[in-house]
Amino acid sequence: MKDLAAQALNVAALRGASYADARVADDRSRALSTKNGKIGSASDSESLGIGVRVIADGAWGFAASDDLTRAAVEATAARAVDIAKASARVKQHDIQLAPEQPVTAEWTSPFQIDPFTTSVEQNLDLLLKIDSELRSVAGVTLAETNMNFRREESWFTSSEGANIHQTKYTTGAGYAAHAFAGSEIQKRSYPNSYGGQWQNKGYELIGELRLVENARRIGEEAVALLKAERCPEGAFDIILDGSQLGLQIHESVGHPIELDRVLGMEANFAGTSFLTLDKLRTLRYGSELVNIVADARQEHGPGLGTFAFDEEGVPAQCTPIITNGLFTGYLSSRETAHTIGASRSGGTLRAEGWNRLPIIRMTNVSILPGEKPLTREQLIASTDHGIYMETNRSWSIDDKRYNFQFGCEMGWEIKGGKRVRMLKNPSYSGITTEFWNSMDAICSRDEWVLWGVPHCGKGQPQQVMGTGHGAAPARFHNVKVGSAYKGN
Amino acid sequence: MLDKNRAGDIFQRIREHSTADEVEALFYGTNSALTRFANNTIHQNVAEENCVVSVRTAFGGRTARATTNKLDDESLKRVVQASENLAKVQHPDQELLPMADADKSVRATRAVPSRYFEQTAAITPEQRAEVVGKIVSIAKKRDLTTAGIFSTSESVEGIFNSRGLADWHTQTSSEVSITMLAADSSGWQKANSPNVANLDPVALAELAARKAFHSAAPREIPAGKYTVILEPAAVLDIVGFMFYDFGGLAILDQRSFLNNRVGTKLFGDNIDIWDDVGHPLQSGAPFDGEGVRRQRVQLVDKGVVKRLVYARGTAERMKNSEHKDSVGPIEPTGHGFPLPNEMGEAPMNIVFSGPREPRTIDQMIASTEHGVLVTRLWYIREVDPYEKILTGMTRDGTFYVEDGKVRHGVRNFRFNESLLHMLSNVEEMGTPVRASGEESFDMVVPAMKVREFNFTEVTKF
Ligand SMILES: [Zn+2]
């Protein structure tokens, strides 16, 4: 693979590229799912190819091919240079890359059990067991389960001399129970909605999730929601569970700090950002309790944003994003680092596969747990009147990332420190910085979980990427609740 | 690029490697390029070649799929084996049908026009850069910043199975999307066509620029229920969320907003909706994921949901279900996804019928006392699955209309609107056009003037 990449770099240089990198990637995945006692999907997929990225005449070009014969790799490199020269016809400035020491390195994400060596039969049986637990609850009308594995191996080589071989394993699993009655459909998911929990782990994750043990409760909650009262409308103190807070971070911190959005590079599709460059180290993003980092390093945990090197050869880093409430950092790349006065990239460039150009992506954008010991139950007990919300059901935010609205699967009214009644259709909305400034409590390390968001979409052509979000349950003061159903 | 003959040879090799009762192979090939610009600069410019074969094997009620992008003999052997390994360990599903027969699949359907245009396939990076250069000069002339894409591609899609079915589709695509940004406003336009000659990037750029110019210094007006004029892209992005519920399996799973509602009047008299892959403004292959030819189906007639679409297996299950007498005609319609899958089927070639008296957007504005003109909707998500309440934002050109005239730009709104409500309140419609957004698949839809559209919040810009 290394030789193939070297060939591509040679051709690019001969054709006039001032910089080139080549990435060969071998991607393998398995998807298993069930629905109401039947197989939903059972599929394996593999994809192997090369992507060549070059700068010529001061502009970018990228070409990718599934054909790894010598002739095709050379043609792909030549095509990338031709494309770069065409790009140069419409440019304002030449591309400048922040310096980076080229390295030779090998890295594999830690795992205990290679998921591809596990028995498909046993995996399907586990999913069917969960399915029957869910459907053993009267009133559950649809049960869905899934288990997903992925192995991504890549060889990165650059004209500056980088040579990096990385292999990453991802495992994900989850399930949902739906209950339809009268004129309403309710749903509960575990451990999270939209495919459950995902981490850069091996098969050991499946055991840790305690999937079967929770299935009956989830089925019962789905049915109970049909009879629950509707979440009221008004201003309330709300407590969000960790998975919902993870998605809140993703949408209202992770995306606005992407420097390519800030600089207008995503204006046509994903949008821009309210975090204009003047806000760095001046904006009070949240309350004193809000500390958020973007951390791709292995020591942060097995998140979907964990790696050793990004896809332009920059080592994984930890960037403080919000420090005691102050906005302190962006997600950057070699091309964009200079715009914030950084001498080096923050190391966040990633691509969906060999056939995509790497772009700025969230790594693990995580809120740090509170320092004082505080469990979720203690947080509820310390809340006089409020609403606890769990598991995301809908999410939406404007294209500058100010106004958001989230719906959750299940709510509980809290009165005098106790959960007094289940609430259906809970939702809340607000303006990003007002919301983060209203955070007045966050649980401590024992409640902190590194959640995975497997399906973040960005770029044209669109690329789907996994991101990590560590979070613990937290409380927000005086938040607008219930506007999703207002007027309907 | 792969052609049908070579794919047929590859399928023969796949069959030779397989010990399964039945074998199917899907082929997808693409040669695509996309020139992306922002800040009046081409900042990303990419091209890709890829070809994939996806093999499904079946052993009496057990089936699975494996996919590779390597077509050498060893890889084909590996992918067949992977598929068989996943299939063999399953418990048999009594309801799994044998694969589709060649003759039964090719039923009389309206001929699909050619969707392959040599001139689209032949577009070069230089030609794309030249078009982007024109868009940038329009932006510069008006002191705006532009961002967008211009993409072109050719693609093939084919299906073969061991019962002799063989079908093939070749198509080209071209697409341009343009955002024009001013200090505190923006405008947007997007279009696509199999034939690049049908795109007019300069006209789209001028229109996006005018929207940015006229929505400058947006004022905040309060949230509430407004008469809205939704341009076709806004209509398509919001209505697209309901069509996954028009599959028979969604009813069997009881996850559809049409549960217990087929045959009832859900929308206004003026709403007629078809699925029609053969429509001249539609695109895509004329066969589904099992190789069944796509039928032309009327989904909604004068506001009444008439019928659903079916994959073969779903139709059989529906005929034996408690719903069989309440869902309209039940037969395979050629809308299935490749098996095995969780979703069943969905109509993806939506065509809205035009009204007897179509109105232009200008006429809709002229007849509006108080209202909001919406260019585009964004980040739409389902809030409630049965009332079909959707939330989302307006974006890139939102205007206040008063006494028949566009008055000024307004800050963007969040909406929480039920599709049942929205499609019951359509006062005027335009001539349906091929529209393209970002939240839903492309379709043929009209602009709509809708009363009492539910804006619940205003954002900061
Ligand atoms: Zn995202």
PDB file of N, CA and C in Angstrom, chain B residues 286-359:
ATOM      1  N   PRO B 286     -35.691   2.641 -13.554  1.00  0.00           N
ATOM      2  CA  PRO B 286     -37.096   2.233 -13.621  1.00  0.00           C
ATOM      3  C   PRO B 286     -37.381   0.910 -12.906  1.00  0.00           C
ATOM      4  N   PHE B 287     -36.440   0.414 -12.084  1.00  0.00           N
ATOM      5  CA  PHE B 287     -36.679  -0.840 -11.363  1.00  0.00           C
ATOM      6  C   PHE B 287     -36.245  -0.668  -9.912  1.00  0.00           C
ATOM      7  N   ASP B 288     -36.761  -1.554  -9.050  1.00  0.00           N
ATOM      8  CA  ASP B 288     -36.482  -1.387  -7.623  1.00  0.00           C
ATOM      9  C   ASP B 288     -35.356  -2.313  -7.169  1.00  0.00           C
ATOM     10  N   GLY B 289     -35.171  -2.423  -5.875  1.00  0.00           N
ATOM     11  CA  GLY B 289     -34.051  -3.164  -5.299  1.00  0.00           C
ATOM     12  C   GLY B 289     -34.115  -4.669  -5.480  1.00  0.00           C
ATOM     13  N   GLU B 290     -35.273  -5.188  -5.969  1.00  0.00           N
ATOM     14  CA  GLU B 290     -35.373  -6.609  -6.319  1.00  0.00           C
ATOM     15  C   GLU B 290     -35.493  -6.777  -7.814  1.00  0.00           C
ATOM     16  N   GLY B 291     -35.422  -5.667  -8.565  1.00  0.00           N
ATOM     17  CA  GLY B 291     -35.522  -5.746 -10.018  1.00  0.00           C
ATOM     18  C   GLY B 291     -36.941  -5.625 -10.534  1.00  0.00           C
ATOM     19  N   VAL B 292     -37.911  -5.330  -9.671  1.00  0.00           N
ATOM     20  CA  VAL B 292     -39.293  -5.176 -10.121  1.00  0.00           C
ATOM     21  C   VAL B 292     -39.443  -3.792 -10.760  1.00  0.00           C
ATOM     22  N   ARG B 293     -40.097  -3.754 -11.925  1.00  0.00           N
ATOM     23  CA  ARG B 293     -40.307  -2.488 -12.626  1.00  0.00           C
ATOM     24  C   ARG B 293     -41.209  -1.562 -11.811  1.00  0.00           C
ATOM     25  N   ARG B 294     -40.841  -0.312 -11.724  1.00  0.00           N
ATOM     26  CA  ARG B 294     -41.609   0.655 -10.941  1.00  0.00           C
ATOM     27  C   ARG B 294     -42.912   1.008 -11.651  1.00  0.00           C
ATOM     28  N   GLN B 295     -44.049   0.873 -10.955  1.00  0.00           N
ATOM     29  CA  GLN B 295     -45.353   1.240 -11.507  1.00  0.00           C
ATOM     30  C   GLN B 295     -45.633   2.709 -11.227  1.00  0.00           C
ATOM     31  N   ARG B 296     -46.512   3.265 -12.057  1.00  0.00           N
ATOM     32  CA  ARG B 296     -47.002   4.611 -11.790  1.00  0.00           C
ATOM     33  C   ARG B 296     -48.188   4.465 -10.841  1.00  0.00           C
ATOM     34  N   VAL B 297     -48.135   5.144  -9.707  1.00  0.00           N
ATOM     35  CA  VAL B 297     -49.122   4.919  -8.649  1.00  0.00           C
ATOM     36  C   VAL B 297     -49.688   6.259  -8.180  1.00  0.00           C
ATOM     37  N   GLN B 298     -51.013   6.350  -8.095  1.00  0.00           N
ATOM     38  CA  GLN B 298     -51.587   7.562  -7.498  1.00  0.00           C
ATOM     39  C   GLN B 298     -51.733   7.344  -5.994  1.00  0.00           C
ATOM     40  N   LEU B 299     -50.975   8.099  -5.234  1.00  0.00           N
ATOM     41  CA  LEU B 299     -50.968   7.941  -3.776  1.00  0.00           C
ATOM     42  C   LEU B 299     -52.110   8.720  -3.136  1.00  0.00           C
ATOM     43  N   VAL B 300     -52.306   9.955  -3.618  1.00  0.00           N
ATOM     44  CA  VAL B 300     -53.317  10.826  -3.016  1.00  0.00           C
ATOM     45  C   VAL B 300     -54.190  11.385  -4.127  1.00  0.00           C
ATOM     46  N   ASP B 301     -55.512  11.272  -3.946  1.00  0.00           N
ATOM     47  CA  ASP B 301     -56.472  11.761  -4.939  1.00  0.00           C
ATOM     48  C   ASP B 301     -57.432  12.715  -4.236  1.00  0.00           C
ATOM     49  N   LYS B 302     -57.420  13.961  -4.602  1.00  0.00           N
ATOM     50  CA  LYS B 302     -58.267  15.003  -3.988  1.00  0.00           C
ATOM     51  C   LYS B 302     -58.189  14.956  -2.461  1.00  0.00           C
ATOM     52  N   GLY B 303     -56.980  14.830  -1.964  1.00  0.00           N
ATOM     53  CA  GLY B 303     -56.782  14.884  -0.514  1.00  0.00           C
ATOM     54  C   GLY B 303     -56.977  13.568   0.209  1.00  0.00           C
ATOM     55  N   VAL B 304     -57.430  12.530  -0.518  1.00  0.00           N
ATOM     56  CA  VAL B 304     -57.650  11.218   0.108  1.00  0.00           C
ATOM     57  C   VAL B 304     -56.457  10.314  -0.195  1.00  0.00           C
ATOM     58  N   VAL B 305     -55.910   9.688   0.834  1.00  0.00           N
ATOM     59  CA  VAL B 305     -54.818   8.742   0.600  1.00  0.00           C
ATOM     60  C   VAL B 305     -55.422   7.477   0.018  1.00  0.00           C
ATOM     61  N   LYS B 306     -55.090   7.200  -1.263  1.00  0.00           N
ATOM     62  CA  LYS B 306     -55.737   6.117  -1.990  1.00  0.00           C
ATOM     63  C   LYS B 306     -55.047   4.783  -1.789  1.00  0.00           C
ATOM     64  N   ARG B 307     -53.736   4.813  -1.832  1.00  0.00           N
ATOM     65  CA  ARG B 307     -53.058   3.526  -1.781  1.00  0.00           C
ATOM     66  C   ARG B 307     -51.612   3.685  -1.357  1.00  0.00           C
ATOM     67  N   LEU B 308     -50.989   2.545  -1.124  1.00  0.00           N
ATOM     68  CA  LEU B 308     -49.609   2.483  -0.660  1.00  0.00           C
ATOM     69  C   LEU B 308     -48.755   1.842  -1.748  1.00  0.00           C
ATOM     70  N   VAL B 309     -47.442   1.875  -1.551  1.00  0.00           N
ATOM     71  CA  VAL B 309     -46.560   1.150  -2.471  1.00  0.00           C
ATOM     72  C   VAL B 309     -46.025  -0.090  -1.755  1.00  0.00           C
ATOM     73  N   TYR B 310     -45.637  -1.094  -2.560  1.00  0.00           N
ATOM     74  CA  TYR B 310     -45.261  -2.386  -1.985  1.00  0.00           C
ATOM     75  C   TYR B 310     -44.038  -3.001  -2.648  1.00  0.00           C
ATOM     76  N   ALA B 311     -43.162  -3.527  -1.802  1.00  0.00           N
ATOM     77  CA  ALA B 311     -42.195  -4.512  -2.277  1.00  0.00           C
ATOM     78  C   ALA B 311     -42.954  -5.833  -2.403  1.00  0.00           C
ATOM     79  N   ARG B 312     -42.358  -6.814  -3.086  1.00  0.00           N
ATOM     80  CA  ARG B 312     -43.066  -8.087  -3.305  1.00  0.00           C
ATOM     81  C   ARG B 312     -43.459  -8.749  -1.994  1.00  0.00           C
ATOM     82  N   GLY B 313     -42.503  -8.842  -1.094  1.00  0.00           N
ATOM     83  CA  GLY B 313     -42.745  -9.540   0.167  1.00  0.00           C
ATOM     84  C   GLY B 313     -43.792  -8.826   1.013  1.00  0.00           C
ATOM     85  N   THR B 314     -43.731  -7.499   1.013  1.00  0.00           N
ATOM     86  CA  THR B 314     -44.698  -6.740   1.813  1.00  0.00           C
ATOM     87  C   THR B 314     -46.117  -6.958   1.291  1.00  0.00           C
ATOM     88  N   ALA B 315     -46.260  -7.013  -0.045  1.00  0.00           N
ATOM     89  CA  ALA B 315     -47.596  -7.200  -0.620  1.00  0.00           C
ATOM     90  C   ALA B 315     -48.180  -8.530  -0.144  1.00  0.00           C
ATOM     91  N   GLU B 316     -47.356  -9.588  -0.139  1.00  0.00           N
ATOM     92  CA  GLU B 316     -47.846 -10.892   0.332  1.00  0.00           C
ATOM     93  C   GLU B 316     -48.262 -10.821   1.793  1.00  0.00           C
ATOM     94  N   ARG B 317     -47.418 -10.178   2.597  1.00  0.00           N
ATOM     95  CA  ARG B 317     -47.752 -10.082   4.032  1.00  0.00           C
ATOM     96  C   ARG B 317     -49.025  -9.273   4.242  1.00  0.00           C
ATOM     97  N   MET B 318     -49.169  -8.190   3.465  1.00  0.00           N
ATOM     98  CA  MET B 318     -50.344  -7.342   3.648  1.00  0.00           C
ATOM     99  C   MET B 318     -51.618  -8.101   3.293  1.00  0.00           C
ATOM    100  N   LYS B 319     -51.557  -8.930   2.226  1.00  0.00           N
ATOM    101  CA  LYS B 319     -52.742  -9.689   1.804  1.00  0.00           C
ATOM    102  C   LYS B 319     -53.228 -10.625   2.907  1.00  0.00           C
ATOM    103  N   ASN B 320     -52.305 -11.025   3.770  1.00  0.00           N
ATOM    104  CA  ASN B 320     -52.666 -11.946   4.847  1.00  0.00           C
ATOM    105  C   ASN B 320     -52.847 -11.240   6.183  1.00  0.00           C
ATOM    106  N   SER B 321     -52.882  -9.911   6.165  1.00  0.00           N
ATOM    107  CA  SER B 321     -52.914  -9.199   7.453  1.00  0.00           C
ATOM    108  C   SER B 321     -54.306  -8.692   7.775  1.00  0.00           C
ATOM    109  N   GLU B 322     -54.476  -8.252   8.992  1.00  0.00           N
ATOM    110  CA  GLU B 322     -55.764  -7.687   9.437  1.00  0.00           C
ATOM    111  C   GLU B 322     -56.096  -6.379   8.699  1.00  0.00           C
ATOM    112  N   HIS B 323     -55.075  -5.771   8.062  1.00  0.00           N
ATOM    113  CA  HIS B 323     -55.299  -4.478   7.390  1.00  0.00           C
ATOM    114  C   HIS B 323     -55.774  -4.644   5.949  1.00  0.00           C
ATOM    115  N   LYS B 324     -55.868  -5.882   5.472  1.00  0.00           N
ATOM    116  CA  LYS B 324     -55.982  -6.109   4.027  1.00  0.00           C
ATOM    117  C   LYS B 324     -57.195  -5.441   3.371  1.00  0.00           C
ATOM    118  N   ASP B 325     -58.250  -5.236   4.125  1.00  0.00           N
ATOM    119  CA  ASP B 325     -59.437  -4.646   3.520  1.00  0.00           C
ATOM    120  C   ASP B 325     -59.493  -3.123   3.649  1.00  0.00           C
ATOM    121  N   SER B 326     -58.491  -2.547   4.285  1.00  0.00           N
ATOM    122  CA  SER B 326     -58.596  -1.110   4.563  1.00  0.00           C
ATOM    123  C   SER B 326     -57.433  -0.289   4.011  1.00  0.00           C
ATOM    124  N   VAL B 327     -56.645  -0.889   3.095  1.00  0.00           N
ATOM    125  CA  VAL B 327     -55.468  -0.141   2.620  1.00  0.00           C
ATOM    126  C   VAL B 327     -55.471   0.066   1.106  1.00  0.00           C
ATOM    127  N   GLY B 328     -56.599  -0.190   0.429  1.00  0.00           N
ATOM    128  CA  GLY B 328     -56.621  -0.019  -1.021  1.00  0.00           C
ATOM    129  C   GLY B 328     -55.999  -1.209  -1.727  1.00  0.00           C
ATOM    130  N   PRO B 329     -55.713  -1.054  -3.036  1.00  0.00           N
ATOM    131  CA  PRO B 329     -55.164  -2.171  -3.809  1.00  0.00           C
ATOM    132  C   PRO B 329     -53.822  -2.643  -3.243  1.00  0.00           C
ATOM    133  N   ILE B 330     -53.646  -3.973  -3.210  1.00  0.00           N
ATOM    134  CA  ILE B 330     -52.395  -4.534  -2.685  1.00  0.00           C
ATOM    135  C   ILE B 330     -51.710  -5.317  -3.797  1.00  0.00           C
ATOM    136  N   GLU B 331     -50.577  -4.841  -4.282  1.00  0.00           N
ATOM    137  CA  GLU B 331     -49.782  -5.587  -5.267  1.00  0.00           C
ATOM    138  C   GLU B 331     -48.378  -5.000  -5.277  1.00  0.00           C
ATOM    139  N   PRO B 332     -47.396  -5.801  -5.690  1.00  0.00           N
ATOM    140  CA  PRO B 332     -46.038  -5.248  -5.766  1.00  0.00           C
ATOM    141  C   PRO B 332     -46.025  -4.088  -6.760  1.00  0.00           C
ATOM    142  N   THR B 333     -45.458  -2.957  -6.370  1.00  0.00           N
ATOM    143  CA  THR B 333     -45.475  -1.772  -7.241  1.00  0.00           C
ATOM    144  C   THR B 333     -44.085  -1.383  -7.727  1.00  0.00           C
ATOM    145  N   GLY B 334     -43.047  -2.139  -7.296  1.00  0.00           N
ATOM    146  CA  GLY B 334     -41.696  -1.793  -7.747  1.00  0.00           C
ATOM    147  C   GLY B 334     -41.059  -0.669  -6.950  1.00  0.00           C
ATOM    148  N   HIS B 335     -41.329  -0.663  -5.646  1.00  0.00           N
ATOM    149  CA  HIS B 335     -40.754   0.380  -4.796  1.00  0.00           C
ATOM    150  C   HIS B 335     -39.940  -0.191  -3.638  1.00  0.00           C
ATOM    151  N   GLY B 336     -39.526  -1.464  -3.761  1.00  0.00           N
ATOM    152  CA  GLY B 336     -38.805  -2.107  -2.668  1.00  0.00           C
ATOM    153  C   GLY B 336     -37.346  -1.690  -2.618  1.00  0.00           C
ATOM    154  N   PHE B 337     -36.785  -1.704  -1.422  1.00  0.00           N
ATOM    155  CA  PHE B 337     -35.351  -1.496  -1.246  1.00  0.00           C
ATOM    156  C   PHE B 337     -34.657  -2.856  -1.352  1.00  0.00           C
ATOM    157  N   PRO B 338     -33.330  -2.841  -1.632  1.00  0.00           N
ATOM    158  CA  PRO B 338     -32.610  -4.118  -1.714  1.00  0.00           C
ATOM    159  C   PRO B 338     -32.774  -4.927  -0.420  1.00  0.00           C
ATOM    160  N   LEU B 339     -32.961  -6.213  -0.562  1.00  0.00           N
ATOM    161  CA  LEU B 339     -33.176  -7.103   0.594  1.00  0.00           C
ATOM    162  C   LEU B 339     -31.838  -7.603   1.135  1.00  0.00           C
ATOM    163  N   PRO B 340     -31.769  -8.008   2.398  1.00  0.00           N
ATOM    164  CA  PRO B 340     -32.786  -7.750   3.420  1.00  0.00           C
ATOM    165  C   PRO B 340     -32.693  -6.314   3.919  1.00  0.00           C
ATOM    166  N   ASN B 341     -33.798  -5.758   4.380  1.00  0.00           N
ATOM    167  CA  ASN B 341     -33.787  -4.383   4.896  1.00  0.00           C
ATOM    168  C   ASN B 341     -34.899  -4.212   5.915  1.00  0.00           C
ATOM    169  N   GLU B 342     -34.839  -3.120   6.674  1.00  0.00           N
ATOM    170  CA  GLU B 342     -35.847  -2.852   7.705  1.00  0.00           C
ATOM    171  C   GLU B 342     -36.987  -1.991   7.193  1.00  0.00           C
ATOM    172  N   MET B 343     -36.734  -1.240   6.111  1.00  0.00           N
ATOM    173  CA  MET B 343     -37.658  -0.176   5.717  1.00  0.00           C
ATOM    174  C   MET B 343     -38.753  -0.639   4.757  1.00  0.00           C
ATOM    175  N   GLY B 344     -38.497  -1.744   4.038  1.00  0.00           N
ATOM    176  CA  GLY B 344     -39.507  -2.234   3.106  1.00  0.00           C
ATOM    177  C   GLY B 344     -39.457  -1.512   1.779  1.00  0.00           C
ATOM    178  N   GLU B 345     -40.153  -0.386   1.699  1.00  0.00           N
ATOM    179  CA  GLU B 345     -40.316   0.293   0.424  1.00  0.00           C
ATOM    180  C   GLU B 345     -40.711   1.736   0.678  1.00  0.00           C
ATOM    181  N   ALA B 346     -40.568   2.545  -0.357  1.00  0.00           N
ATOM    182  CA  ALA B 346     -41.045   3.926  -0.298  1.00  0.00           C
ATOM    183  C   ALA B 346     -41.137   4.466  -1.715  1.00  0.00           C
ATOM    184  N   PRO B 347     -42.103   5.366  -1.946  1.00  0.00           N
ATOM    185  CA  PRO B 347     -42.169   6.031  -3.252  1.00  0.00           C
ATOM    186  C   PRO B 347     -41.120   7.148  -3.281  1.00  0.00           C
ATOM    187  N   MET B 348     -40.253   7.142  -4.277  1.00  0.00           N
ATOM    188  CA  MET B 348     -39.151   8.111  -4.303  1.00  0.00           C
ATOM    189  C   MET B 348     -39.138   8.930  -5.598  1.00  0.00           C
ATOM    190  N   ASN B 349     -40.205   8.838  -6.378  1.00  0.00           N
ATOM    191  CA  ASN B 349     -40.303   9.629  -7.618  1.00  0.00           C
ATOM    192  C   ASN B 349     -41.601  10.425  -7.585  1.00  0.00           C
ATOM    193  N   ILE B 350     -41.691  11.270  -6.569  1.00  0.00           N
ATOM    194  CA  ILE B 350     -42.944  11.966  -6.277  1.00  0.00           C
ATOM    195  C   ILE B 350     -43.225  13.070  -7.294  1.00  0.00           C
ATOM    196  N   VAL B 351     -44.471  13.097  -7.744  1.00  0.00           N
ATOM    197  CA  VAL B 351     -44.930  14.144  -8.653  1.00  0.00           C
ATOM    198  C   VAL B 351     -46.270  14.680  -8.121  1.00  0.00           C
ATOM    199  N   PHE B 352     -46.316  15.948  -7.772  1.00  0.00           N
ATOM    200  CA  PHE B 352     -47.580  16.597  -7.418  1.00  0.00           C
ATOM    201  C   PHE B 352     -48.270  17.040  -8.708  1.00  0.00           C
ATOM    202  N   SER B 353     -49.582  16.848  -8.757  1.00  0.00           N
ATOM    203  CA  SER B 353     -50.327  17.365  -9.917  1.00  0.00           C
ATOM    204  C   SER B 353     -50.456  18.877  -9.792  1.00  0.00           C
ATOM    205  N   GLY B 354     -50.500  19.524 -10.928  1.00  0.00           N
ATOM    206  CA  GLY B 354     -50.672  20.978 -10.920  1.00  0.00           C
ATOM    207  C   GLY B 354     -52.128  21.350 -10.705  1.00  0.00           C
ATOM    208  N   PRO B 355     -52.401  22.559 -10.243  1.00  0.00           N
ATOM    209  CA  PRO B 355     -53.787  23.005 -10.048  1.00  0.00           C
ATOM    210  C   PRO B 355     -54.399  23.405 -11.389  1.00  0.00           C
ATOM    211  N   ARG B 356     -55.717  23.543 -11.405  1.00  0.00           N
ATOM    212  CA  ARG B 356     -56.380  23.949 -12.641  1.00  0.00           C
ATOM    213  C   ARG B 356     -55.902  25.346 -13.074  1.00  0.00           C
ATOM    214  N   GLU B 357     -55.749  26.217 -12.059  1.00  0.00           N
ATOM    215  CA  GLU B 357     -55.270  27.564 -12.376  1.00  0.00           C
ATOM    216  C   GLU B 357     -53.980  27.843 -11.628  1.00  0.00           C
ATOM    217  N   PRO B 358     -52.850  27.458 -12.224  1.00  0.00           N
ATOM    218  CA  PRO B 358     -51.594  27.681 -11.510  1.00  0.00           C
ATOM    219  C   PRO B 358     -51.295  29.172 -11.340  1.00  0.00           C
ATOM    220  N   ARG B 359     -50.704  29.515 -10.211  1.00  0.00           N
ATOM    221  CA  ARG B 359     -50.326  30.903  -9.934  1.00  0.00           C
ATOM    222  C   ARG B 359     -48.803  30.999  -9.932  1.00  0.00           C
TER     223      ARG B 359
END
